[in-house]
PDB file of C-alpha atoms in Angstrom:
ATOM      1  CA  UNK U 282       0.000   0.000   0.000  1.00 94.00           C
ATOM      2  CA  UNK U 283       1.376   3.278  -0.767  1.00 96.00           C
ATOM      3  CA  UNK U 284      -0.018   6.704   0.854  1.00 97.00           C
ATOM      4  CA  UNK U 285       1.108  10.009  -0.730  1.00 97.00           C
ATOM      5  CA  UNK U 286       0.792  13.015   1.331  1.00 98.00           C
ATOM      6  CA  UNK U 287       0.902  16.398   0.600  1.00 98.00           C
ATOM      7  CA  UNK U 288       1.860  19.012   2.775  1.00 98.00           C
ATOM      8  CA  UNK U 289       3.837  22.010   4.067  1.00 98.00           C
ATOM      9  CA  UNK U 290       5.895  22.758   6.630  1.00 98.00           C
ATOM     10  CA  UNK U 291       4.609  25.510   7.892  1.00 98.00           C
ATOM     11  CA  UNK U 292       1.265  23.977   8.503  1.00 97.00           C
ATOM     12  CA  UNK U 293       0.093  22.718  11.632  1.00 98.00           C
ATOM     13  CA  UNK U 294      -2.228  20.503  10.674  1.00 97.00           C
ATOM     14  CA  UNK U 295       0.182  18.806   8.483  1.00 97.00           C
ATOM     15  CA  UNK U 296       2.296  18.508  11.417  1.00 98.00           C
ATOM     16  CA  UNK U 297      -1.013  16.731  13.180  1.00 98.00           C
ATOM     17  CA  UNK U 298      -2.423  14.665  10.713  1.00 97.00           C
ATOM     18  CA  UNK U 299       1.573  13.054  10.042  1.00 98.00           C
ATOM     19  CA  UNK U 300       1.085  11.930  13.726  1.00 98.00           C
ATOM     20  CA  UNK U 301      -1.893  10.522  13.444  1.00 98.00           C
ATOM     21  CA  UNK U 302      -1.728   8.882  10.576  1.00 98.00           C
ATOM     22  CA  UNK U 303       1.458   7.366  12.227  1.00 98.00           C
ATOM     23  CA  UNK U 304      -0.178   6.357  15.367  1.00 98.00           C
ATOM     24  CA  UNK U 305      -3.101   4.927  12.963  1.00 98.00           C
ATOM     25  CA  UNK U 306       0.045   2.888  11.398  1.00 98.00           C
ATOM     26  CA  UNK U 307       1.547   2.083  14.155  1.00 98.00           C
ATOM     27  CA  UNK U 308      -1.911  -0.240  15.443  1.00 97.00           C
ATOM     28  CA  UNK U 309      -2.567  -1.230  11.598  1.00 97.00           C
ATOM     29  CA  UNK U 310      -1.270  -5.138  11.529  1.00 96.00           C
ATOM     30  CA  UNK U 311       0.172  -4.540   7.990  1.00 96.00           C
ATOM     31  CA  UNK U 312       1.949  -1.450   8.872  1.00 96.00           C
ATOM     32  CA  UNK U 313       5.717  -2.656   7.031  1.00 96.00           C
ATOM     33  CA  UNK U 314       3.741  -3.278   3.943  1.00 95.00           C
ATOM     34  CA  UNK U 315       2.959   0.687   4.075  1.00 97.00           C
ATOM     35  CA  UNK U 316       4.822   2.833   1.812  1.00 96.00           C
ATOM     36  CA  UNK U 317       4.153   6.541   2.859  1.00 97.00           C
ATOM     37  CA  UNK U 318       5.712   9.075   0.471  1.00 97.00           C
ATOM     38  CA  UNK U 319       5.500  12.898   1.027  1.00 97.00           C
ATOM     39  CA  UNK U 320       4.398  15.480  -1.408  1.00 98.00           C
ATOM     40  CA  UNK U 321       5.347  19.250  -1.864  1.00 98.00           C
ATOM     41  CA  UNK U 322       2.972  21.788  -1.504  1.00 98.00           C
ATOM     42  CA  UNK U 323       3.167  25.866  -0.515  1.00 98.00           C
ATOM     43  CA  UNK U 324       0.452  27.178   0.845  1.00 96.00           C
ATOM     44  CA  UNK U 325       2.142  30.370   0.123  1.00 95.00           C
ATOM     45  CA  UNK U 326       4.326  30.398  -2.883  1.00 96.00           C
ATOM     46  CA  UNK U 327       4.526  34.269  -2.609  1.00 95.00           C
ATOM     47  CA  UNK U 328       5.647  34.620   0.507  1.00 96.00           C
ATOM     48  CA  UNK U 329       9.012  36.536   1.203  1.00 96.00           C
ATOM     49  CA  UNK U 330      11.580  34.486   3.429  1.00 96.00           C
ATOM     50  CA  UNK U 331      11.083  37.159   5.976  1.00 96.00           C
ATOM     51  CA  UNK U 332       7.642  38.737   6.575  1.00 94.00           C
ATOM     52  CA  UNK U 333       8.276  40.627   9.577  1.00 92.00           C
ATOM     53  CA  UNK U 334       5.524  39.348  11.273  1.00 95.00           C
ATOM     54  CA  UNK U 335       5.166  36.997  13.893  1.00 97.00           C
ATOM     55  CA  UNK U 336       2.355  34.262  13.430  1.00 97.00           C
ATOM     56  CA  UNK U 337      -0.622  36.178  15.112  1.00 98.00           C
ATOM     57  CA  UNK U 338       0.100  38.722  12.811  1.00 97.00           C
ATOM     58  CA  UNK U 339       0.104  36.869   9.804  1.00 96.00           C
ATOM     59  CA  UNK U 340      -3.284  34.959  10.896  1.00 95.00           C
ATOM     60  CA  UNK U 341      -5.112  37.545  11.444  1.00 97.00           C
ATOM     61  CA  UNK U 342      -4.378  39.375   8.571  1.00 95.00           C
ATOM     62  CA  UNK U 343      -5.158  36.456   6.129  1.00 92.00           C
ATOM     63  CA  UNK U 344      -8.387  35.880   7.683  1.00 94.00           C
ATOM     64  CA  UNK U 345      -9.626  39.681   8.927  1.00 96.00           C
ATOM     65  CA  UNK U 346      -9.156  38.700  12.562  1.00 97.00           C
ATOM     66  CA  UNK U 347      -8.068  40.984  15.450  1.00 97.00           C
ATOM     67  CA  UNK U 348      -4.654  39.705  16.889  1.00 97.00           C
ATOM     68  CA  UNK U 349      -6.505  38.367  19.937  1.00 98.00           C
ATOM     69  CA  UNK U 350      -8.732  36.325  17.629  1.00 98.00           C
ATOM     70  CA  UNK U 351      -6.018  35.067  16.291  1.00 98.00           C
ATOM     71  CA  UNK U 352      -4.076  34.193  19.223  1.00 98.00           C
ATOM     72  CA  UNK U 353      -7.215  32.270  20.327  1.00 98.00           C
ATOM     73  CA  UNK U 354      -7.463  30.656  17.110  1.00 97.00           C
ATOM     74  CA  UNK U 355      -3.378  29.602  17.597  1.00 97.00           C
ATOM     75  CA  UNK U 356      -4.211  28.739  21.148  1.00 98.00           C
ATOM     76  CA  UNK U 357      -7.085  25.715  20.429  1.00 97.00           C
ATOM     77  CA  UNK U 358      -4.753  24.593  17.580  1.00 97.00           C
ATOM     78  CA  UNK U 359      -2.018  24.272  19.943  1.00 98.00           C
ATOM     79  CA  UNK U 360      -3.799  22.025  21.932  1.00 98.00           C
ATOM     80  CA  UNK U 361      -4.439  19.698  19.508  1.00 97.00           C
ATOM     81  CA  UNK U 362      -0.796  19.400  19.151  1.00 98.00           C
ATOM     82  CA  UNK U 363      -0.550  18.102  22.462  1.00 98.00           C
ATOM     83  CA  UNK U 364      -3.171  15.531  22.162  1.00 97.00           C
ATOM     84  CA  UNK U 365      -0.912  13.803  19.929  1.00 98.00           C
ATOM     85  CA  UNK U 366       2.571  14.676  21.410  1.00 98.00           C
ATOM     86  CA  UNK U 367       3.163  17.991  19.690  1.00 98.00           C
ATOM     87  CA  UNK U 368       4.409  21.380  21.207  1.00 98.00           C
ATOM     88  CA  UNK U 369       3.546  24.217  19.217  1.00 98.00           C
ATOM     89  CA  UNK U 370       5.534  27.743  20.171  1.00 98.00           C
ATOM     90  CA  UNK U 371       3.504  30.034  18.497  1.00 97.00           C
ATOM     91  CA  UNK U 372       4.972  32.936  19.864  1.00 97.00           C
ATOM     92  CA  UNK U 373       8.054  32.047  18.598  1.00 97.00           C
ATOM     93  CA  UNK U 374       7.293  30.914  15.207  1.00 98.00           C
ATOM     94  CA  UNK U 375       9.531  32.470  12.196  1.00 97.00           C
ATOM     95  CA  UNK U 376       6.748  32.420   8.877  1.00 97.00           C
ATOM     96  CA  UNK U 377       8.557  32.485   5.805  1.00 98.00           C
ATOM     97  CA  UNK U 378       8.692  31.130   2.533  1.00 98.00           C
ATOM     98  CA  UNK U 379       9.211  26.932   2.266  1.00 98.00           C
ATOM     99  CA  UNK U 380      10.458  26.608  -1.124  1.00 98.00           C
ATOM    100  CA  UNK U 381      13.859  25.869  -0.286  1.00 98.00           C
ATOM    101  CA  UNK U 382      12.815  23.330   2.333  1.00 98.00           C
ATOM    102  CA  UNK U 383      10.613  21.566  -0.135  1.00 98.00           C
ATOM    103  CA  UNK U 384      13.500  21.034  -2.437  1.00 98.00           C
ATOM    104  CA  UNK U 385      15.979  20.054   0.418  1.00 98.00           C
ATOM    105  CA  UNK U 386      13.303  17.438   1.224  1.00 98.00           C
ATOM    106  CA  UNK U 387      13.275  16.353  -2.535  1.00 98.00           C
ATOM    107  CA  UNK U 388      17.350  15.946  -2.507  1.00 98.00           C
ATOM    108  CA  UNK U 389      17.149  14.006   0.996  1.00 98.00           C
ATOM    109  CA  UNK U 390      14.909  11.545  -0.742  1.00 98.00           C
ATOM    110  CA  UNK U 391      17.922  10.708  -3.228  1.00 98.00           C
ATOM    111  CA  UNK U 392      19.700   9.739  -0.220  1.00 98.00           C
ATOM    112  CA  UNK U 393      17.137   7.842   1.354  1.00 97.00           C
ATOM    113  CA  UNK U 394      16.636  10.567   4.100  1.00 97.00           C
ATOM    114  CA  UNK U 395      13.048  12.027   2.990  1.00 96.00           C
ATOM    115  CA  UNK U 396      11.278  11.043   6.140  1.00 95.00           C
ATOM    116  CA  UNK U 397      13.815  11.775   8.665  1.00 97.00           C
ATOM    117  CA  UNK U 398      14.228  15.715   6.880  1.00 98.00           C
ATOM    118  CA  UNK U 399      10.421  16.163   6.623  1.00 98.00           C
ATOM    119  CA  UNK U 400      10.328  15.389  10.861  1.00 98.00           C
ATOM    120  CA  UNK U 401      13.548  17.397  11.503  1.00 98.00           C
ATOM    121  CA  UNK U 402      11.890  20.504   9.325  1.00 98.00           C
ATOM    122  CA  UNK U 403       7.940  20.320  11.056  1.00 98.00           C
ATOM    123  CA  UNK U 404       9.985  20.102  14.566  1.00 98.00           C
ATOM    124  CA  UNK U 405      12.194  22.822  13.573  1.00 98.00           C
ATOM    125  CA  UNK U 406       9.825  24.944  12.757  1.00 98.00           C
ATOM    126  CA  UNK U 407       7.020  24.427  15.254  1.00 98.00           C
ATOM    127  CA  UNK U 408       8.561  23.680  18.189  1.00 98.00           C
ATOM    128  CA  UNK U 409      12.291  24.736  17.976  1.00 98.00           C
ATOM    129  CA  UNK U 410      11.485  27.876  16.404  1.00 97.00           C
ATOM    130  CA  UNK U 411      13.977  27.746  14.354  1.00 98.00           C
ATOM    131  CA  UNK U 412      13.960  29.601  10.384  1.00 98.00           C
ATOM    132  CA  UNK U 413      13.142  27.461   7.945  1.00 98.00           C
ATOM    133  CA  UNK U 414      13.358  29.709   5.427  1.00 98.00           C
ATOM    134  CA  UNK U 415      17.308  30.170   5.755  1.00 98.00           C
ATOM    135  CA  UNK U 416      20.488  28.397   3.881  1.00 98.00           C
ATOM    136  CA  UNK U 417      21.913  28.151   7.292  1.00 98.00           C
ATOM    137  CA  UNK U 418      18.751  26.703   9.124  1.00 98.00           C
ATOM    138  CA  UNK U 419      18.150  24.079   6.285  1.00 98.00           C
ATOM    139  CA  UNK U 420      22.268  23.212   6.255  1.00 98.00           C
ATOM    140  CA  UNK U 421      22.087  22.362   9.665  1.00 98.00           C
ATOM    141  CA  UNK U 422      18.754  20.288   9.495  1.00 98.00           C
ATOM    142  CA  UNK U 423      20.257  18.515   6.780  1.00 98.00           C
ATOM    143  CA  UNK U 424      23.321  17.536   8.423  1.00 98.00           C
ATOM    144  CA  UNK U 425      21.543  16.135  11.817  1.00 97.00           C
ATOM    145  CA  UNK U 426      19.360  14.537   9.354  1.00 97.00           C
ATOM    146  CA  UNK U 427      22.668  12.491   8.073  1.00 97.00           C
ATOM    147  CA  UNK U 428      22.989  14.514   4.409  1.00 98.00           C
ATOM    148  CA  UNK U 429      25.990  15.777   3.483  1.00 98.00           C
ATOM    149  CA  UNK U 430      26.817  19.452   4.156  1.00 98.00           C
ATOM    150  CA  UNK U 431      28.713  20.261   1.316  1.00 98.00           C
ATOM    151  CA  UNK U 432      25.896  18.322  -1.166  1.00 98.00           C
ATOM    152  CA  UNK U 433      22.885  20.513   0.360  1.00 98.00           C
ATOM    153  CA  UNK U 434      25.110  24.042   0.130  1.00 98.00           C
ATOM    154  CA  UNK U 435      25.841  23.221  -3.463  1.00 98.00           C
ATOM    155  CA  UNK U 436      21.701  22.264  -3.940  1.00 98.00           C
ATOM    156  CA  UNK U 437      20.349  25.254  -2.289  1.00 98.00           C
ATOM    157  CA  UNK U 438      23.197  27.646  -4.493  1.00 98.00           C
ATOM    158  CA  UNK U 439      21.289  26.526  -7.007  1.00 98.00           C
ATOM    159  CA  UNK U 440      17.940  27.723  -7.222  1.00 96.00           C
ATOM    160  CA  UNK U 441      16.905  25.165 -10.248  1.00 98.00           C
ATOM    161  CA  UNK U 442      18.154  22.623  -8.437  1.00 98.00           C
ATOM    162  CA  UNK U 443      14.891  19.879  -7.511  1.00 98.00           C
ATOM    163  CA  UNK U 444      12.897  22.762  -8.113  1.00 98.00           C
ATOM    164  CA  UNK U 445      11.381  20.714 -10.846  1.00 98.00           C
ATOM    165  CA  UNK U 446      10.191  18.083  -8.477  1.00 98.00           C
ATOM    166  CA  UNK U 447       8.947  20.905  -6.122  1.00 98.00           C
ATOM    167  CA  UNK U 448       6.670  21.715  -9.024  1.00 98.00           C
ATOM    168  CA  UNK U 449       5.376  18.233 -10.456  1.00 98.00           C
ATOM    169  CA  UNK U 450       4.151  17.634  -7.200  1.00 98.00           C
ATOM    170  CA  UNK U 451       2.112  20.911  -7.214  1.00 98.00           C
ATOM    171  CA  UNK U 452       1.021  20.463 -10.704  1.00 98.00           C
ATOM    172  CA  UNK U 453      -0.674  16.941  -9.041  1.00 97.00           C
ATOM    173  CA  UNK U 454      -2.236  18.423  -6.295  1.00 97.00           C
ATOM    174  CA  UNK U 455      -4.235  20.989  -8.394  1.00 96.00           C
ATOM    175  CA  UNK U 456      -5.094  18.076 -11.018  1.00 96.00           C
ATOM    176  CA  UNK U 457      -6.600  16.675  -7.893  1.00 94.00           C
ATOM    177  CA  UNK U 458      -8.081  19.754  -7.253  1.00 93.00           C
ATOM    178  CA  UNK U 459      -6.240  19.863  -3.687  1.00 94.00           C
ATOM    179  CA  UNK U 460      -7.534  23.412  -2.393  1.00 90.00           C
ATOM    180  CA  UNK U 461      -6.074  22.570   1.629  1.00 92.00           C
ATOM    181  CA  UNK U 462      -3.289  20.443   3.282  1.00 97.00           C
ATOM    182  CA  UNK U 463      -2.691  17.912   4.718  1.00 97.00           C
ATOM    183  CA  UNK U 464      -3.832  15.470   2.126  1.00 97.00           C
ATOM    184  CA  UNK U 465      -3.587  11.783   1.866  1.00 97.00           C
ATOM    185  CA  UNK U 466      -4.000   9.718  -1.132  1.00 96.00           C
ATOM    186  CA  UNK U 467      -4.055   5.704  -0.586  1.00 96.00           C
ATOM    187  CA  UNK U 468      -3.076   3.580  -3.685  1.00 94.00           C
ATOM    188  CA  UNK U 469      -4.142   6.579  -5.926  1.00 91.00           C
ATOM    189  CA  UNK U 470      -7.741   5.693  -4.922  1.00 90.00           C
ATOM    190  CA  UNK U 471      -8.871   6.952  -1.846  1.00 93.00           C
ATOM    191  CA  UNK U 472      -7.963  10.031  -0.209  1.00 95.00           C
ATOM    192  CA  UNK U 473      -8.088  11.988   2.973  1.00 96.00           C
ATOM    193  CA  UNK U 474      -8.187  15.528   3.385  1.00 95.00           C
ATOM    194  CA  UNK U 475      -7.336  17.531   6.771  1.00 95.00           C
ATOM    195  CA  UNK U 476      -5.788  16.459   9.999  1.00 96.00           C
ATOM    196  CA  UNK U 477      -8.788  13.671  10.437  1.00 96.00           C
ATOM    197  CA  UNK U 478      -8.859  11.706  13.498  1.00 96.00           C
ATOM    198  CA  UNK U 479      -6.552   8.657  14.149  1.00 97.00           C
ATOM    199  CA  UNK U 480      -9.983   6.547  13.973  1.00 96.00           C
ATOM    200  CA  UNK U 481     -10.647   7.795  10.366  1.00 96.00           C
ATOM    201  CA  UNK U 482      -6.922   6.296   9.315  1.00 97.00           C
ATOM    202  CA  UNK U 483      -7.367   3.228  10.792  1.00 97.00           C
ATOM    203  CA  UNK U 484     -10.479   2.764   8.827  1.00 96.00           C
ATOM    204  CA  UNK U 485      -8.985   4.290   5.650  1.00 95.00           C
ATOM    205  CA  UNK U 486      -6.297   1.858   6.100  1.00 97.00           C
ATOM    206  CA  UNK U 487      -7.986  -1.581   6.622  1.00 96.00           C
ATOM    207  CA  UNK U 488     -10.716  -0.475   3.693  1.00 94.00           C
ATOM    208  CA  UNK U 489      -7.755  -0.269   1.468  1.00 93.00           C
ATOM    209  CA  UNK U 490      -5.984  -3.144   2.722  1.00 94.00           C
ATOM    210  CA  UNK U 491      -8.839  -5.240   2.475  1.00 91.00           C
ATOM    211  CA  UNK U 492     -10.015  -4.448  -1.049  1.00 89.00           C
ATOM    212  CA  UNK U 493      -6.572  -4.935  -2.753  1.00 83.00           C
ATOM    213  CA  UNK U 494      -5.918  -8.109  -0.542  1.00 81.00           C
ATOM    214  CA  UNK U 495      -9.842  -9.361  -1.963  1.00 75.00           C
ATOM    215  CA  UNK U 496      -8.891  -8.240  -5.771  1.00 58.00           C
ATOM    216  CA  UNK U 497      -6.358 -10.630  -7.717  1.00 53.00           C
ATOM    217  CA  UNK U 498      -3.270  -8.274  -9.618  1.00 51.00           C
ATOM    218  CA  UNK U 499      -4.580  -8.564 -12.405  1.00 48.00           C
ATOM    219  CA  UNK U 500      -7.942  -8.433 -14.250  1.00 46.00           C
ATOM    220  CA  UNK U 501      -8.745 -11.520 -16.065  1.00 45.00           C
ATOM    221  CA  UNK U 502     -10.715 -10.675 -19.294  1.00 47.00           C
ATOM    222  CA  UNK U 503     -10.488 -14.295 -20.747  1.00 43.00           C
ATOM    223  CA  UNK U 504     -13.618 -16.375 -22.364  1.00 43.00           C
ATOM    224  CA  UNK U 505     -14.762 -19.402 -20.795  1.00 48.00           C
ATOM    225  CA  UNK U 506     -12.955 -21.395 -23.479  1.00 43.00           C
ATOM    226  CA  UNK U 507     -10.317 -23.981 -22.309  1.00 44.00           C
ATOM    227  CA  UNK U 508      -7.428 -23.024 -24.046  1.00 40.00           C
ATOM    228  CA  UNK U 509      -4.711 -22.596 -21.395  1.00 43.00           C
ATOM    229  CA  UNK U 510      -1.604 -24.597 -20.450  1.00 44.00           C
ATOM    230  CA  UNK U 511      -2.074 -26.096 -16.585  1.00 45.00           C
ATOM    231  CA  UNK U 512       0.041 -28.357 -14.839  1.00 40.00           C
ATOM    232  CA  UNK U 513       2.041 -28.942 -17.713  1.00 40.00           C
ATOM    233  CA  UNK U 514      -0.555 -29.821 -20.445  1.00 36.00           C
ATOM    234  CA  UNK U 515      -1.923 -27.857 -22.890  1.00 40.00           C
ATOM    235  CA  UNK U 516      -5.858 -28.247 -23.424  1.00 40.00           C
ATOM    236  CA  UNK U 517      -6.792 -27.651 -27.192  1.00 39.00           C
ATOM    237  CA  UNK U 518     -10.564 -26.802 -27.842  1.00 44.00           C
ATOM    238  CA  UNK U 519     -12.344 -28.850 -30.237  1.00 46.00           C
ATOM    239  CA  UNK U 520     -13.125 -27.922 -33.589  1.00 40.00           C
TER     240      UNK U 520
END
């Protein structure tokens, strides 16, 4: 089974729904038969690397809130964070632009590292309030995350560099008419959209898991007609 997700890292319900679709995984019997693949997407491709606003700011200008609002608004988010293991430091939270992160997350899956880089960015900018959004940030992310330093400096010099993958998964989304992250598609069949609860996974899951374990590989479109080798013979249909 493979689940694609798209998402961005400065989204905190893509932060919440990763954990609980991993908690859904981590009860789901067939869990190492899961392939779970992560997909770029920017909920703000415009934005600068540094908007000189802090979070609050940002949220309640997007949505015509006063700063309070939005604080409150932050606040009851936050605390879904928690229910799942999550701490969100709002106050501290650097918004900028994820471009650059999405491709450094495209290069560490060359290297086998795409999971451990997507955790190390959501973490780094959620609850370590670090700047995503900066070479020096993302160099350092990418070396905890086992990549090699010199490798990521020479991919984010260059601006073309996975930027193409960056925007073939973007060009999917909006064929799929993704509007919101997260979103999960199983098996390119089914899909999930929002931070749903860890009882809607486990359901998505075992529906999947059931109907491709209850369908054979393949389709067979043959006649009735006997005309198929079997245990070594050959039946040939009368004339």
């Amino acid at each position: 089974m493979k689940i694609e997700v798209w998402s961005d890292y400065v989204c905190p319900f893509c932060y919440i729904g990763k954990r609980r679709l991993e908690e859904a995984l981590a009860q789901f019997p067939h869990k190492e038969q899961v392939e779970v693949e992560f997909k770029s997407f920017e909920l703000d491709p415009n934005s600068p690397k540094n908007i000189g606003q802090n979070i609050h700011e940002v949220l309640a200008k997007k949505y015509g809130m006063s700063i309070e609002q939005a604080k409150q608004a932050n606040q009851s988010v936050g605390q879904q964070a928690a229910t799942v293991g999550l701490t969100f430091n709002f106050d501290e939270m650097k918004p900028t632009n994820t471009f650059d992160a999405h491709r450094l997350a495209k290069f560490a899956k060359t290297k086998g590292k795409e999971a451990a880089i997507s955790e190390k960015l959501l973490q780094a900018y959620f609850t370590d309030s670090k700047h995503i959004g900066e070479n020096e940030t993302l160099v350092e992310i990418a070396v905890e995350g086992g990549l090699d330093r010199q490798e990521v400096l020479n991919v984010l010099a260059d601006k073309n560099s996975f930027a193409q993958d960056v925007r073939f998964d973007e060009s999917i989304a909006q064929q799929y008419g993704v509007r919101g992250v997260p979103y999960f598609v199983l098996n390119q069949k089914y899909a999930i959209s929002g931070a749903q609860p860890i009882e809607t996974f486990k359901g998505a899951l075992q529906k999947v898991w059931e109907e491709e374990s209850s369908s054979p590989m393949l389709q067979d479109l043959s006649t009735d007609a006997d005309v198929s080798c079997e245990d070594g013979s050959c039946a040939i249909p009368e004339k």
